[in-house]
């Protein structure tokens, strides 16, 4: 049930709306009121026997409810409280009973601590809410289709700071002139002269910070649009806005907007900012939306911005080019529309195709790496739990193999050591091709391929022996016991050419060696 002071406040607002030409009302909606748990530390509301403790410094004015019952207040050094004319405060002793804000009183400290107040910036769109937006097909004042400059108090707009709300504290940073239509604070209408004087008082310093040199101007239907000079306000307003990344190619930026949006935009210069023309354009686009039954899919906003008529058409949910398709169809039918004929210099802009900016080449590589990593870990886990699998049992062996770091070297064949294996495997009838060797074989006298030039061996004698062995067939020589032994043919390579002196030295060395070997044989016999 509404109280008499609330009824008087509503009547005052209605009278001001009838008197002025304002199209909407800006309500201060930042912070938490006195009776909200969010305004207290640990969300603990005061009980009837609790002491309300303010912070040491409370740079705000706290509106108190119409009736409150507590044990007492511990006031701050700096700060103020706002009391209505009919407000009642009951200071209850421990022996008395009463009704407090908190029905569940289980605190042993008997104290309730207020949190620090939140200071709202005048040019912050999050500090204000709009109950009704004339020229939009939605009642939400915080929708993204409304430009940020139109979400802060306009130059000719009614501003309401309700009673029993959050602590009142405004930061007038970057505000040179406070322009508005009328200000109603806690049910009282403040004149321009009184508001100018209030800023210089001690209480006004808690209400408005950084108010030195700020002038107050009241406008009544003298502005073409929301602000008289929107170009100077775009920077201080956008400092308080965090824009999301648009999910489309070539996004648009409407007039008075800080963020890029995905949709369609129409701009037409006008000589006079007539409300009748704006309403006619809004009805035309809104009828097209209703005809296609897309009022739940599209958002429409029509307003005047600095002697230009602007139409913003966006998708409500994710961008799917429904807004651009409707604007393009209406533009094709502009020759038969009276509304389009009144805007001969209209300019239309469209956003591009939808896309997700979060998906990039780096993110794709990261996803692929994660998939490969998960696959490897999964195979390793399966290998340990399925050791009998013929394919998976090799994985633990490879993991525990200390030579797995040299797996590339293990694939290369070492020809120096392979010849010892071939000496056993290869032979007459073995069917294994003998591999090429490197170096010199002392037993057979074979010169292996790619050997270095050794001057201790005679090139001509080795070549003659190789020729005789190649032309003479194999003979069987009887041994002592009469068993025939097959004399194999010896394949020799080619020695490099040597000088005459090196050959002579080689011959002398070989003959002396043979003579000594014969003498040793006779001595043994």
Short mmCIF file of C-alpha atoms in Angstrom, two decimals, residues 20-420:
data_model
loop_
_atom_site.label_atom_id
_atom_site.label_comp_id
_atom_site.label_asym_id
_atom_site.label_seq_id
_atom_site.Cartn_x
_atom_site.Cartn_y
_atom_site.Cartn_z
CA UNK A 20 7.56 19.82 -19.62
CA UNK A 21 8.11 18.14 -22.96
CA UNK A 22 10.41 15.45 -21.58
CA UNK A 23 9.96 12.03 -23.14
CA UNK A 24 11.35 9.81 -20.38
CA UNK A 25 12.57 9.74 -16.78
CA UNK A 26 16.02 8.78 -15.53
CA UNK A 27 15.98 6.98 -12.16
CA UNK A 28 19.05 6.63 -10.00
CA UNK A 29 19.45 2.87 -9.50
CA UNK A 30 23.02 2.26 -8.32
CA UNK A 31 23.90 0.74 -4.96
CA UNK A 32 21.86 -1.09 -2.32
CA UNK A 33 19.35 0.52 0.10
CA UNK A 34 19.51 0.41 3.90
CA UNK A 35 17.24 -2.62 4.22
CA UNK A 36 19.13 -4.71 1.64
CA UNK A 37 21.67 -7.29 2.97
CA UNK A 38 24.06 -6.25 0.18
CA UNK A 39 24.60 -2.92 1.94
CA UNK A 40 26.02 -4.63 5.05
CA UNK A 41 29.22 -6.55 5.70
CA UNK A 42 28.74 -10.33 5.48
CA UNK A 43 25.13 -9.61 4.37
CA UNK A 44 24.13 -9.30 8.03
CA UNK A 45 21.13 -7.04 8.70
CA UNK A 46 20.91 -5.35 12.13
CA UNK A 47 18.69 -6.86 14.80
CA UNK A 48 16.61 -4.84 17.21
CA UNK A 49 19.31 -5.00 19.92
CA UNK A 50 22.27 -4.43 17.58
CA UNK A 51 24.44 -1.36 17.28
CA UNK A 52 24.65 0.07 13.76
CA UNK A 53 28.30 0.86 13.02
CA UNK A 54 29.21 3.21 10.14
CA UNK A 55 32.65 3.15 8.52
CA UNK A 56 35.10 5.75 9.78
CA UNK A 57 34.64 7.77 6.58
CA UNK A 58 31.23 7.69 4.90
CA UNK A 59 31.35 10.14 1.94
CA UNK A 60 27.65 9.89 1.13
CA UNK A 61 24.19 10.71 2.38
CA UNK A 62 22.33 7.61 3.61
CA UNK A 63 18.52 7.72 3.32
CA UNK A 64 16.99 5.91 6.30
CA UNK A 65 13.68 4.04 6.14
CA UNK A 66 10.50 5.54 7.57
CA UNK A 67 10.73 3.42 10.73
CA UNK A 68 13.75 1.71 12.30
CA UNK A 69 14.39 0.06 15.67
CA UNK A 70 18.00 -0.52 16.80
CA UNK A 71 20.06 -0.17 19.94
CA UNK A 72 21.98 2.81 18.59
CA UNK A 73 24.30 4.28 15.96
CA UNK A 74 28.06 4.66 15.85
CA UNK A 75 28.32 7.59 13.43
CA UNK A 76 31.29 8.27 11.12
CA UNK A 77 33.64 11.25 11.19
CA UNK A 78 32.45 12.35 7.74
CA UNK A 79 29.03 11.52 6.36
CA UNK A 80 25.35 12.29 6.68
CA UNK A 81 21.96 10.63 7.07
CA UNK A 82 18.76 11.67 5.35
CA UNK A 83 15.53 11.54 7.36
CA UNK A 84 12.05 12.17 6.08
CA UNK A 85 9.79 14.55 7.96
CA UNK A 86 7.66 11.69 9.30
CA UNK A 87 10.53 9.24 9.97
CA UNK A 88 10.68 7.39 13.30
CA UNK A 89 13.81 6.00 14.99
CA UNK A 90 13.36 3.75 18.05
CA UNK A 91 16.43 3.26 20.25
CA UNK A 92 15.69 -0.02 22.06
CA UNK A 93 17.35 -0.98 25.35
CA UNK A 94 18.41 -4.61 26.02
CA UNK A 95 15.40 -5.10 28.30
CA UNK A 96 12.88 -3.82 25.75
CA UNK A 97 11.52 -5.74 22.80
CA UNK A 98 10.90 -4.56 19.29
CA UNK A 99 11.08 -5.46 15.65
CA UNK A 100 14.30 -5.02 13.71
CA UNK A 101 15.31 -5.50 10.11
CA UNK A 102 16.71 -9.00 10.77
CA UNK A 103 14.24 -11.60 12.13
CA UNK A 104 17.06 -14.16 12.69
CA UNK A 105 19.18 -12.61 15.41
CA UNK A 106 21.98 -15.01 16.27
CA UNK A 107 24.93 -12.63 16.39
CA UNK A 108 26.99 -12.60 19.59
CA UNK A 109 28.77 -9.32 18.76
CA UNK A 110 25.53 -7.31 18.84
CA UNK A 111 26.90 -5.12 16.06
CA UNK A 112 25.97 -4.62 12.43
CA UNK A 113 28.54 -3.00 10.13
CA UNK A 114 27.56 -0.91 7.12
CA UNK A 115 29.60 -1.35 3.98
CA UNK A 116 31.38 1.46 2.18
CA UNK A 117 29.06 3.52 -0.03
CA UNK A 118 29.30 3.38 -3.80
CA UNK A 119 29.88 6.65 -5.58
CA UNK A 120 28.02 6.87 -8.90
CA UNK A 121 29.42 8.85 -11.78
CA UNK A 122 26.96 11.20 -13.38
CA UNK A 123 28.04 10.14 -16.87
CA UNK A 124 27.97 6.41 -16.10
CA UNK A 125 25.10 4.66 -17.95
CA UNK A 126 25.05 1.91 -15.30
CA UNK A 127 24.00 4.46 -12.65
CA UNK A 128 20.65 5.14 -14.32
CA UNK A 129 17.60 3.24 -15.52
CA UNK A 130 14.79 4.23 -17.84
CA UNK A 131 11.26 3.05 -17.15
CA UNK A 132 9.85 3.88 -20.57
CA UNK A 133 11.66 4.79 -23.76
CA UNK A 134 9.50 6.61 -26.28
CA UNK A 135 10.69 5.60 -29.71
CA UNK A 136 11.69 2.02 -28.83
CA UNK A 137 9.81 -1.25 -28.99
CA UNK A 138 11.18 -2.34 -25.60
CA UNK A 139 10.80 -1.12 -22.02
CA UNK A 140 14.34 -1.95 -20.92
CA UNK A 141 16.51 1.13 -20.58
CA UNK A 142 19.77 -0.81 -20.37
CA UNK A 143 19.38 -2.55 -23.73
CA UNK A 144 22.38 -2.32 -26.04
CA UNK A 145 20.37 -0.82 -28.89
CA UNK A 146 20.00 2.46 -26.93
CA UNK A 147 23.12 4.63 -27.40
CA UNK A 148 25.09 5.29 -24.22
CA UNK A 149 24.60 9.07 -24.49
CA UNK A 150 20.85 8.54 -24.27
CA UNK A 151 21.19 6.33 -21.17
CA UNK A 152 22.60 9.15 -19.05
CA UNK A 153 20.42 12.16 -18.03
CA UNK A 154 19.57 14.26 -21.05
CA UNK A 155 19.63 18.03 -21.10
CA UNK A 156 15.84 18.37 -20.86
CA UNK A 157 15.03 15.20 -18.93
CA UNK A 158 13.44 14.61 -15.54
CA UNK A 159 15.92 13.06 -13.06
CA UNK A 160 14.55 11.25 -10.00
CA UNK A 161 16.59 10.19 -6.97
CA UNK A 162 14.07 8.18 -4.92
CA UNK A 163 13.92 8.08 -1.16
CA UNK A 164 14.78 4.94 0.86
CA UNK A 165 17.20 3.94 -1.83
CA UNK A 166 20.96 3.49 -1.96
CA UNK A 167 23.39 6.01 -0.49
CA UNK A 168 23.40 9.19 -2.53
CA UNK A 169 26.86 10.09 -3.79
CA UNK A 170 27.62 11.41 -7.27
CA UNK A 171 30.98 12.06 -8.90
CA UNK A 172 30.78 15.08 -11.23
CA UNK A 173 34.10 14.32 -12.91
CA UNK A 174 34.29 15.77 -16.45
CA UNK A 175 31.01 17.63 -15.81
CA UNK A 176 31.35 21.33 -16.61
CA UNK A 177 27.64 22.13 -16.70
CA UNK A 178 24.96 20.00 -15.04
CA UNK A 179 22.14 20.14 -17.60
CA UNK A 180 18.79 18.50 -16.88
CA UNK A 181 15.09 19.26 -17.03
CA UNK A 182 14.23 18.90 -13.34
CA UNK A 183 15.66 17.13 -10.29
CA UNK A 184 13.48 15.36 -7.72
CA UNK A 185 15.39 14.11 -4.66
CA UNK A 186 13.58 12.02 -2.04
CA UNK A 187 10.18 13.33 -3.10
CA UNK A 188 11.20 17.01 -3.21
CA UNK A 189 11.62 19.06 -6.36
CA UNK A 190 14.84 21.08 -6.29
CA UNK A 191 15.02 24.35 -8.15
CA UNK A 192 18.07 25.34 -10.15
CA UNK A 193 19.10 28.02 -7.63
CA UNK A 194 18.75 25.72 -4.64
CA UNK A 195 20.69 22.92 -6.38
CA UNK A 196 23.48 25.37 -7.24
CA UNK A 197 23.71 26.49 -3.60
CA UNK A 198 23.50 22.91 -2.29
CA UNK A 199 26.71 21.96 -4.07
CA UNK A 200 28.70 24.48 -2.05
CA UNK A 201 27.31 23.40 1.35
CA UNK A 202 28.78 20.74 3.63
CA UNK A 203 25.97 18.29 2.93
CA UNK A 204 26.26 18.99 -0.78
CA UNK A 205 29.92 17.97 -0.70
CA UNK A 206 28.82 14.48 0.39
CA UNK A 207 26.16 14.43 -2.31
CA UNK A 208 28.28 15.74 -5.20
CA UNK A 209 32.03 15.19 -5.37
CA UNK A 210 34.26 17.26 -7.67
CA UNK A 211 31.55 19.93 -7.86
CA UNK A 212 33.85 22.94 -7.84
CA UNK A 213 33.05 25.24 -10.72
CA UNK A 214 30.10 23.16 -11.96
CA UNK A 215 27.14 25.22 -13.17
CA UNK A 216 23.50 24.06 -13.18
CA UNK A 217 21.18 24.65 -16.15
CA UNK A 218 17.57 23.56 -16.53
CA UNK A 219 16.22 22.98 -20.03
CA UNK A 220 12.60 22.65 -21.08
CA UNK A 221 12.22 21.26 -24.60
CA UNK A 222 15.04 23.31 -26.11
CA UNK A 223 17.25 20.46 -27.27
CA UNK A 224 17.18 18.62 -30.60
CA UNK A 225 17.60 15.14 -29.26
CA UNK A 226 19.09 14.14 -25.93
CA UNK A 227 22.08 16.47 -25.62
CA UNK A 228 22.79 19.86 -27.06
CA UNK A 229 26.49 19.08 -27.59
CA UNK A 230 26.86 15.31 -27.88
CA UNK A 231 30.33 15.46 -29.44
CA UNK A 232 31.83 16.81 -26.19
CA UNK A 233 30.16 14.14 -24.04
CA UNK A 234 31.08 11.02 -25.98
CA UNK A 235 34.55 10.73 -24.37
CA UNK A 236 33.58 11.13 -20.67
CA UNK A 237 30.62 8.78 -21.12
CA UNK A 238 32.58 6.08 -22.95
CA UNK A 239 35.24 6.02 -20.21
CA UNK A 240 32.68 4.25 -18.02
CA UNK A 241 31.56 1.71 -20.64
CA UNK A 242 33.09 -1.71 -21.35
CA UNK A 243 32.18 -2.76 -24.86
CA UNK A 244 31.80 -6.42 -25.89
CA UNK A 245 33.44 -7.71 -29.04
CA UNK A 246 30.95 -7.65 -31.96
CA UNK A 247 30.25 -11.01 -33.61
CA UNK A 248 30.03 -9.72 -37.16
CA UNK A 249 32.13 -8.34 -39.97
CA UNK A 250 32.12 -4.54 -40.49
CA UNK A 251 30.02 -3.59 -37.43
CA UNK A 252 28.29 -0.22 -37.22
CA UNK A 253 28.64 2.55 -34.62
CA UNK A 254 25.39 4.51 -34.14
CA UNK A 255 25.45 8.20 -33.26
CA UNK A 256 25.95 8.64 -29.52
CA UNK A 257 27.06 5.04 -29.04
CA UNK A 258 30.38 3.94 -27.58
CA UNK A 259 30.32 0.33 -28.80
CA UNK A 260 30.24 -1.29 -32.22
CA UNK A 261 27.00 -3.13 -32.95
CA UNK A 262 25.77 -5.70 -35.43
CA UNK A 263 22.68 -4.57 -37.31
CA UNK A 264 21.38 -1.81 -39.57
CA UNK A 265 21.40 1.97 -39.17
CA UNK A 266 19.55 4.76 -40.99
CA UNK A 267 20.55 8.43 -40.68
CA UNK A 268 18.71 11.34 -42.27
CA UNK A 269 19.41 15.07 -41.75
CA UNK A 270 16.39 17.08 -40.59
CA UNK A 271 15.82 20.82 -40.38
CA UNK A 272 13.65 20.64 -37.26
CA UNK A 273 13.53 17.94 -34.62
CA UNK A 274 9.80 17.38 -34.78
CA UNK A 275 8.29 14.75 -32.51
CA UNK A 276 5.60 14.06 -35.10
CA UNK A 277 8.15 13.06 -37.73
CA UNK A 278 10.03 10.82 -35.30
CA UNK A 279 6.83 9.07 -34.29
CA UNK A 280 5.84 8.59 -37.93
CA UNK A 281 9.16 6.90 -38.76
CA UNK A 282 8.89 4.71 -35.67
CA UNK A 283 5.37 3.58 -36.59
CA UNK A 284 6.50 2.73 -40.13
CA UNK A 285 9.37 0.44 -39.04
CA UNK A 286 7.41 -1.02 -36.15
CA UNK A 287 4.55 -1.94 -38.50
CA UNK A 288 7.00 -3.77 -40.76
CA UNK A 289 8.29 -5.74 -37.76
CA UNK A 290 4.77 -6.64 -36.64
CA UNK A 291 3.81 -7.64 -40.19
CA UNK A 292 6.56 -10.26 -40.26
CA UNK A 293 5.85 -11.24 -36.64
CA UNK A 294 9.41 -10.50 -35.51
CA UNK A 295 8.77 -8.29 -32.49
CA UNK A 296 10.49 -10.93 -30.33
CA UNK A 297 13.50 -11.10 -32.65
CA UNK A 298 14.26 -7.46 -33.53
CA UNK A 299 14.90 -4.29 -31.53
CA UNK A 300 14.00 -0.87 -32.87
CA UNK A 301 15.03 2.56 -31.63
CA UNK A 302 14.29 5.92 -33.30
CA UNK A 303 15.61 9.22 -31.94
CA UNK A 304 16.99 12.62 -32.89
CA UNK A 305 20.73 13.14 -32.53
CA UNK A 306 22.20 16.57 -33.30
CA UNK A 307 19.73 17.56 -36.07
CA UNK A 308 19.68 14.06 -37.52
CA UNK A 309 17.04 11.37 -37.34
CA UNK A 310 18.53 7.99 -36.50
CA UNK A 311 16.93 4.54 -36.81
CA UNK A 312 18.70 1.57 -35.16
CA UNK A 313 17.53 -1.95 -35.99
CA UNK A 314 19.27 -4.84 -34.21
CA UNK A 315 18.73 -8.52 -33.43
CA UNK A 316 17.60 -9.25 -29.90
CA UNK A 317 19.65 -12.41 -29.37
CA UNK A 318 22.67 -13.43 -31.39
CA UNK A 319 23.24 -11.68 -34.68
CA UNK A 320 21.69 -13.61 -37.59
CA UNK A 321 21.25 -10.84 -40.23
CA UNK A 322 17.50 -10.64 -39.68
CA UNK A 323 17.76 -6.92 -38.94
CA UNK A 324 19.85 -6.17 -42.01
CA UNK A 325 17.54 -8.23 -44.21
CA UNK A 326 14.47 -6.26 -43.07
CA UNK A 327 16.21 -2.90 -43.52
CA UNK A 328 17.38 -3.92 -47.00
CA UNK A 329 13.88 -4.96 -48.01
CA UNK A 330 12.39 -1.70 -46.79
CA UNK A 331 15.06 0.26 -48.64
CA UNK A 332 14.13 -1.50 -51.88
CA UNK A 333 10.52 -0.45 -51.32
CA UNK A 334 11.47 3.16 -50.55
CA UNK A 335 10.18 4.44 -53.89
CA UNK A 336 6.61 3.58 -52.91
CA UNK A 337 6.78 4.77 -49.28
CA UNK A 338 5.85 8.26 -48.17
CA UNK A 339 8.10 7.99 -45.14
CA UNK A 340 11.20 7.37 -47.27
CA UNK A 341 10.26 10.19 -49.64
CA UNK A 342 10.44 12.63 -46.71
CA UNK A 343 14.05 11.53 -46.13
CA UNK A 344 15.69 12.05 -49.56
CA UNK A 345 19.23 12.22 -48.12
CA UNK A 346 18.90 9.14 -45.92
CA UNK A 347 22.04 7.04 -45.48
CA UNK A 348 21.79 3.34 -44.62
CA UNK A 349 24.60 1.24 -43.15
CA UNK A 350 24.69 -2.52 -42.75
CA UNK A 351 26.86 -4.82 -40.69
CA UNK A 352 28.62 -7.72 -42.38
CA UNK A 353 28.19 -11.44 -42.03
CA UNK A 354 28.20 -13.03 -38.57
CA UNK A 355 31.37 -14.66 -37.32
CA UNK A 356 32.94 -15.63 -34.01
CA UNK A 357 36.00 -13.48 -33.21
CA UNK A 358 37.09 -15.89 -30.47
CA UNK A 359 38.00 -18.58 -33.04
CA UNK A 360 41.41 -17.87 -34.58
CA UNK A 361 44.24 -19.87 -36.10
CA UNK A 362 46.03 -20.01 -32.76
CA UNK A 363 42.93 -21.30 -30.98
CA UNK A 364 42.49 -24.00 -33.63
CA UNK A 365 46.11 -25.12 -33.14
CA UNK A 366 45.58 -25.18 -29.40
CA UNK A 367 42.48 -27.33 -29.79
CA UNK A 368 44.34 -29.77 -32.06
CA UNK A 369 47.24 -29.96 -29.62
CA UNK A 370 44.84 -30.72 -26.76
CA UNK A 371 43.14 -33.44 -28.82
CA UNK A 372 46.50 -35.07 -29.65
CA UNK A 373 47.62 -34.84 -26.03
CA UNK A 374 44.42 -36.46 -24.80
CA UNK A 375 44.76 -39.21 -27.40
CA UNK A 376 48.34 -39.98 -26.33
CA UNK A 377 47.42 -40.12 -22.65
CA UNK A 378 44.45 -42.34 -23.43
CA UNK A 379 46.60 -44.80 -25.39
CA UNK A 380 49.15 -44.95 -22.58
CA UNK A 381 46.46 -45.66 -20.01
CA UNK A 382 44.97 -48.40 -22.19
CA UNK A 383 48.40 -49.93 -22.70
CA UNK A 384 48.91 -50.29 -18.95
CA UNK A 385 45.47 -51.75 -18.35
CA UNK A 386 45.55 -54.01 -21.46
CA UNK A 387 49.06 -55.52 -21.46
CA UNK A 388 47.92 -58.55 -23.49
CA UNK A 389 47.02 -56.50 -26.51
CA UNK A 390 49.63 -57.20 -29.24
CA UNK A 391 49.62 -53.58 -30.39
CA UNK A 392 49.48 -51.81 -27.04
CA UNK A 393 52.07 -53.93 -25.19
CA UNK A 394 54.88 -52.29 -27.16
CA UNK A 395 54.14 -48.90 -25.60
CA UNK A 396 55.34 -49.68 -22.04
CA UNK A 397 58.44 -51.34 -23.48
CA UNK A 398 59.20 -48.24 -25.52
CA UNK A 399 58.61 -45.97 -22.51
CA UNK A 400 60.96 -47.97 -20.29
CA UNK A 401 63.59 -48.40 -23.01
CA UNK A 402 66.60 -46.18 -22.18
CA UNK A 403 67.58 -46.12 -25.84
CA UNK A 404 64.36 -44.51 -27.04
CA UNK A 405 66.16 -41.19 -27.29
CA UNK A 406 68.47 -42.67 -29.95
CA UNK A 407 65.76 -44.27 -32.05
CA UNK A 408 66.87 -42.34 -35.10
CA UNK A 409 70.43 -43.69 -34.75
CA UNK A 410 69.10 -47.23 -34.32
CA UNK A 411 67.59 -47.11 -37.78
CA UNK A 412 71.01 -46.59 -39.43
CA UNK A 413 73.01 -49.76 -40.29
CA UNK A 414 76.63 -49.84 -39.18
CA UNK A 415 78.55 -51.44 -42.08
CA UNK A 416 81.77 -51.98 -40.08
CA UNK A 417 80.16 -54.48 -37.72
CA UNK A 418 77.76 -55.98 -40.23
CA UNK A 419 80.63 -57.82 -41.99
CA UNK A 420 81.18 -60.11 -39.01
#
